C-alpha cells in the first residue's frame, strides 16, 4: 500500500503554478520539465466492482482539499469527472447533487499532500541552476470515500501521487510519463476514486 510522509508546501494550484513558472525558466537553461503518474495505483474498471442486488439512489458531495483545507478551484475543476466516475460505477441507482430518496449519501474527498518541499523553486529564485543536477517534486493524494445509508457508515481510502522532474533528474521509479499536469490530475482522479469505490463495493456492509 502506498504511504505518504507530509512535507511543507503550498496548495495544489499554487504549487503547480510555481512549478510551471520554475520549469519554464529552467527549460530555457537546461531542458524541459517532465511529469509522471505513480504506477502503484492503477485504477479498477467498473466491471470488476461487486454490484449490489438493489442499488440505491445517492447524493454525491465532493471536495478537493489541499493539506486538509477545501480548495474550491480544484473542486470545481474535478467535480464533473468525479460525478461521471461514480455514475459509471454501477453501484448506485442514480447519482445527484441533491438529497436522494432514502437519504443515502456518498462523500468523496481528495486531499493533496505535498511529499517534497519547493526546494528547486526556492533555489531558482536564489540564482541556483538546479537543472544541472536535476530536481524532483512529488505530490501525494489521498481519496476518502464515505458512504452513509440509514445506520450504515462505510469509509474507504486510496492513495496516489504525481511527480515532476526538471533538468537531469532521473525518471521516478514505478511511474508512467504523462503529457501534461491536466491529463495527470484527471487520470489520477479516475484511478484513485475507482480504487476506493471498488473497495466499497467489496464491503459486505455495502451489499
Short mmCIF file of C-alpha atoms in Angstrom, two decimals:
data_model
loop_
_atom_site.label_atom_id
_atom_site.label_comp_id
_atom_site.label_asym_id
_atom_site.label_seq_id
_atom_site.Cartn_x
_atom_site.Cartn_y
_atom_site.Cartn_z
CA UNK A 1 0.00 0.00 0.00
CA UNK A 2 1.29 3.46 -0.85
CA UNK A 3 2.10 5.53 2.26
CA UNK A 4 2.87 9.23 2.48
CA UNK A 5 5.00 11.40 4.73
CA UNK A 6 3.83 15.01 4.77
CA UNK A 7 6.21 17.76 3.76
CA UNK A 8 5.71 21.53 3.73
CA UNK A 9 4.19 23.01 0.61
CA UNK A 10 1.53 25.25 -0.84
CA UNK A 11 -1.93 24.47 -2.13
CA UNK A 12 -2.30 22.27 -5.23
CA UNK A 13 -2.81 25.03 -7.80
CA UNK A 14 -0.43 27.49 -6.10
CA UNK A 15 2.30 24.83 -6.09
CA UNK A 16 1.65 23.89 -9.68
CA UNK A 17 1.71 27.50 -10.89
CA UNK A 18 5.04 27.97 -9.11
CA UNK A 19 6.40 24.72 -10.51
CA UNK A 20 5.28 25.64 -14.01
CA UNK A 21 7.00 29.02 -13.80
CA UNK A 22 10.17 27.48 -12.43
CA UNK A 23 10.11 24.72 -15.02
CA UNK A 24 9.66 27.22 -17.84
CA UNK A 25 12.66 29.23 -16.69
CA UNK A 26 14.79 26.14 -16.16
CA UNK A 27 13.84 24.74 -19.54
CA UNK A 28 15.44 27.76 -21.18
CA UNK A 29 18.71 26.89 -19.44
CA UNK A 30 18.85 23.13 -19.14
CA UNK A 31 15.81 21.34 -20.54
CA UNK A 32 12.10 20.75 -20.03
CA UNK A 33 10.07 19.64 -17.03
CA UNK A 34 8.58 16.16 -17.19
CA UNK A 35 5.55 14.84 -15.34
CA UNK A 36 4.89 11.28 -14.19
CA UNK A 37 1.91 9.43 -12.74
CA UNK A 38 2.79 6.99 -9.99
CA UNK A 39 2.03 3.43 -11.12
CA UNK A 40 1.34 1.99 -7.67
CA UNK A 41 -2.36 2.78 -8.11
CA UNK A 42 -3.70 1.70 -11.49
CA UNK A 43 -7.44 2.09 -11.04
CA UNK A 44 -10.19 -0.52 -11.34
CA UNK A 45 -12.69 -1.00 -14.18
CA UNK A 46 -16.39 -0.85 -13.15
CA UNK A 47 -16.86 -4.40 -14.48
CA UNK A 48 -14.71 -5.60 -11.57
CA UNK A 49 -16.90 -3.97 -8.92
CA UNK A 50 -19.28 -6.12 -6.88
CA UNK A 51 -22.67 -4.64 -7.73
CA UNK A 52 -25.41 -4.54 -5.05
CA UNK A 53 -28.57 -6.55 -5.73
CA UNK A 54 -30.69 -3.42 -5.28
CA UNK A 55 -28.66 -0.25 -5.93
CA UNK A 56 -29.87 2.79 -4.01
CA UNK A 57 -30.00 6.36 -5.30
CA UNK A 58 -27.32 8.50 -3.71
CA UNK A 59 -26.46 12.14 -3.12
CA UNK A 60 -22.86 12.92 -4.08
CA UNK A 61 -20.81 15.51 -2.20
CA UNK A 62 -17.25 16.15 -3.45
CA UNK A 63 -14.43 18.31 -2.15
CA UNK A 64 -10.80 18.62 -3.21
CA UNK A 65 -8.56 19.61 -0.34
CA UNK A 66 -5.04 21.00 -0.10
CA UNK A 67 -3.49 19.76 3.14
CA UNK A 68 -6.95 19.33 4.65
CA UNK A 69 -8.34 22.71 3.53
CA UNK A 70 -11.05 22.83 0.85
CA UNK A 71 -9.70 24.09 -2.49
CA UNK A 72 -12.72 25.50 -4.33
CA UNK A 73 -10.93 25.97 -7.65
CA UNK A 74 -9.70 22.39 -7.80
CA UNK A 75 -13.09 21.12 -6.60
CA UNK A 76 -14.84 22.88 -9.49
CA UNK A 77 -12.26 21.57 -11.97
CA UNK A 78 -12.72 17.92 -10.94
CA UNK A 79 -16.38 17.85 -9.90
CA UNK A 80 -17.79 16.53 -13.19
CA UNK A 81 -15.03 13.94 -13.56
CA UNK A 82 -15.80 12.61 -10.08
CA UNK A 83 -19.54 12.52 -10.73
CA UNK A 84 -19.01 10.69 -14.04
CA UNK A 85 -16.81 8.08 -12.34
CA UNK A 86 -19.42 7.44 -9.64
CA UNK A 87 -22.19 7.18 -12.25
CA UNK A 88 -20.18 4.71 -14.35
CA UNK A 89 -19.51 2.54 -11.31
CA UNK A 90 -22.98 0.97 -11.48
CA UNK A 91 -23.10 0.91 -7.67
CA UNK A 92 -25.99 3.34 -7.40
CA UNK A 93 -29.44 3.63 -8.97
CA UNK A 94 -28.83 7.34 -9.58
CA UNK A 95 -26.29 10.00 -8.62
CA UNK A 96 -27.34 13.56 -7.85
CA UNK A 97 -26.11 16.68 -6.08
CA UNK A 98 -29.44 16.91 -4.22
CA UNK A 99 -30.67 14.71 -1.33
CA UNK A 100 -31.59 11.24 -2.57
CA UNK A 101 -34.75 9.27 -1.90
CA UNK A 102 -33.95 7.11 1.11
CA UNK A 103 -31.25 9.50 2.31
CA UNK A 104 -28.13 7.68 1.05
CA UNK A 105 -25.07 9.95 0.90
CA UNK A 106 -21.66 9.47 -0.75
CA UNK A 107 -18.94 11.87 0.36
CA UNK A 108 -15.76 11.93 -1.74
CA UNK A 109 -12.69 13.88 -0.65
CA UNK A 110 -9.34 14.03 -2.43
CA UNK A 111 -6.64 15.60 -0.27
CA UNK A 112 -3.43 16.89 -1.88
CA UNK A 113 -0.47 16.26 0.45
CA UNK A 114 2.90 17.58 -0.80
CA UNK A 115 5.56 14.90 -0.44
CA UNK A 116 8.54 17.20 -1.09
CA UNK A 117 9.20 20.88 -0.45
CA UNK A 118 9.71 23.63 -3.03
CA UNK A 119 13.49 23.38 -2.88
CA UNK A 120 14.14 23.74 -6.60
CA UNK A 121 11.72 26.70 -6.88
CA UNK A 122 13.45 28.45 -3.98
CA UNK A 123 16.82 27.57 -5.45
CA UNK A 124 15.88 29.09 -8.79
CA UNK A 125 14.78 32.32 -7.11
CA UNK A 126 18.11 32.44 -5.28
CA UNK A 127 20.02 32.05 -8.54
CA UNK A 128 20.96 28.35 -8.40
CA UNK A 129 20.76 26.31 -11.60
CA UNK A 130 19.03 23.21 -10.25
CA UNK A 131 18.64 21.90 -13.78
CA UNK A 132 22.31 20.99 -13.88
CA UNK A 133 21.84 18.39 -11.16
CA UNK A 134 18.12 17.84 -11.67
CA UNK A 135 15.28 18.06 -9.19
CA UNK A 136 12.05 16.23 -8.42
CA UNK A 137 8.87 17.39 -6.71
CA UNK A 138 6.14 14.93 -5.71
CA UNK A 139 2.51 15.50 -4.75
CA UNK A 140 0.58 12.81 -2.87
CA UNK A 141 -3.18 12.38 -2.97
CA UNK A 142 -5.48 10.61 -0.51
CA UNK A 143 -9.04 9.81 -1.62
CA UNK A 144 -11.55 9.16 1.16
CA UNK A 145 -14.96 7.74 0.25
CA UNK A 146 -17.61 7.84 2.98
CA UNK A 147 -20.95 6.12 2.35
CA UNK A 148 -23.90 6.72 4.69
CA UNK A 149 -27.25 4.96 4.38
CA UNK A 150 -29.51 4.64 7.41
CA UNK A 151 -27.43 3.30 10.29
CA UNK A 152 -24.59 2.23 7.96
CA UNK A 153 -21.37 4.21 7.60
CA UNK A 154 -18.60 2.77 5.41
CA UNK A 155 -15.26 4.51 4.84
CA UNK A 156 -12.64 3.54 2.25
CA UNK A 157 -9.38 5.25 1.28
CA UNK A 158 -6.92 5.07 -1.63
CA UNK A 159 -3.61 6.82 -2.39
CA UNK A 160 -1.85 8.15 -5.47
CA UNK A 161 0.99 10.50 -6.48
CA UNK A 162 2.19 12.76 -9.32
CA UNK A 163 5.90 13.50 -9.78
CA UNK A 164 7.56 16.40 -11.63
CA UNK A 165 11.23 16.38 -12.66
CA UNK A 166 13.39 19.17 -14.10
CA UNK A 167 16.78 19.11 -15.73
CA UNK A 168 18.91 16.00 -15.41
CA UNK A 169 16.83 14.34 -12.69
CA UNK A 170 16.28 10.63 -13.26
CA UNK A 171 12.79 9.39 -14.06
CA UNK A 172 10.91 8.33 -10.91
CA UNK A 173 10.76 4.59 -10.39
CA UNK A 174 7.43 2.83 -10.89
CA UNK A 175 5.88 5.79 -12.72
CA UNK A 176 4.35 6.50 -16.14
CA UNK A 177 5.21 9.67 -18.08
CA UNK A 178 2.24 11.92 -18.86
CA UNK A 179 1.80 14.66 -21.44
CA UNK A 180 0.54 17.36 -19.08
CA UNK A 181 -0.41 18.05 -15.48
CA UNK A 182 -4.06 18.38 -16.50
CA UNK A 183 -4.01 14.90 -18.02
CA UNK A 184 -2.22 13.58 -14.96
CA UNK A 185 -4.67 15.08 -12.46
CA UNK A 186 -7.70 13.78 -14.36
CA UNK A 187 -6.19 10.30 -14.70
CA UNK A 188 -5.13 10.30 -11.05
CA UNK A 189 -8.68 11.21 -10.04
CA UNK A 190 -10.23 8.39 -12.06
CA UNK A 191 -7.75 5.83 -10.78
CA UNK A 192 -7.79 6.79 -7.11
CA UNK A 193 -11.59 7.07 -6.99
CA UNK A 194 -12.21 3.80 -8.82
CA UNK A 195 -9.87 2.05 -6.37
CA UNK A 196 -11.80 3.39 -3.38
CA UNK A 197 -15.17 2.58 -5.00
CA UNK A 198 -14.02 -0.96 -5.71
CA UNK A 199 -13.13 -1.42 -2.04
CA UNK A 200 -16.54 -0.02 -1.10
CA UNK A 201 -18.29 -2.46 -3.42
CA UNK A 202 -16.47 -5.40 -1.83
CA UNK A 203 -17.54 -4.49 1.71
CA UNK A 204 -20.36 -6.83 2.89
CA UNK A 205 -22.00 -3.90 4.69
CA UNK A 206 -22.47 -2.13 1.35
CA UNK A 207 -24.39 -5.07 -0.09
#
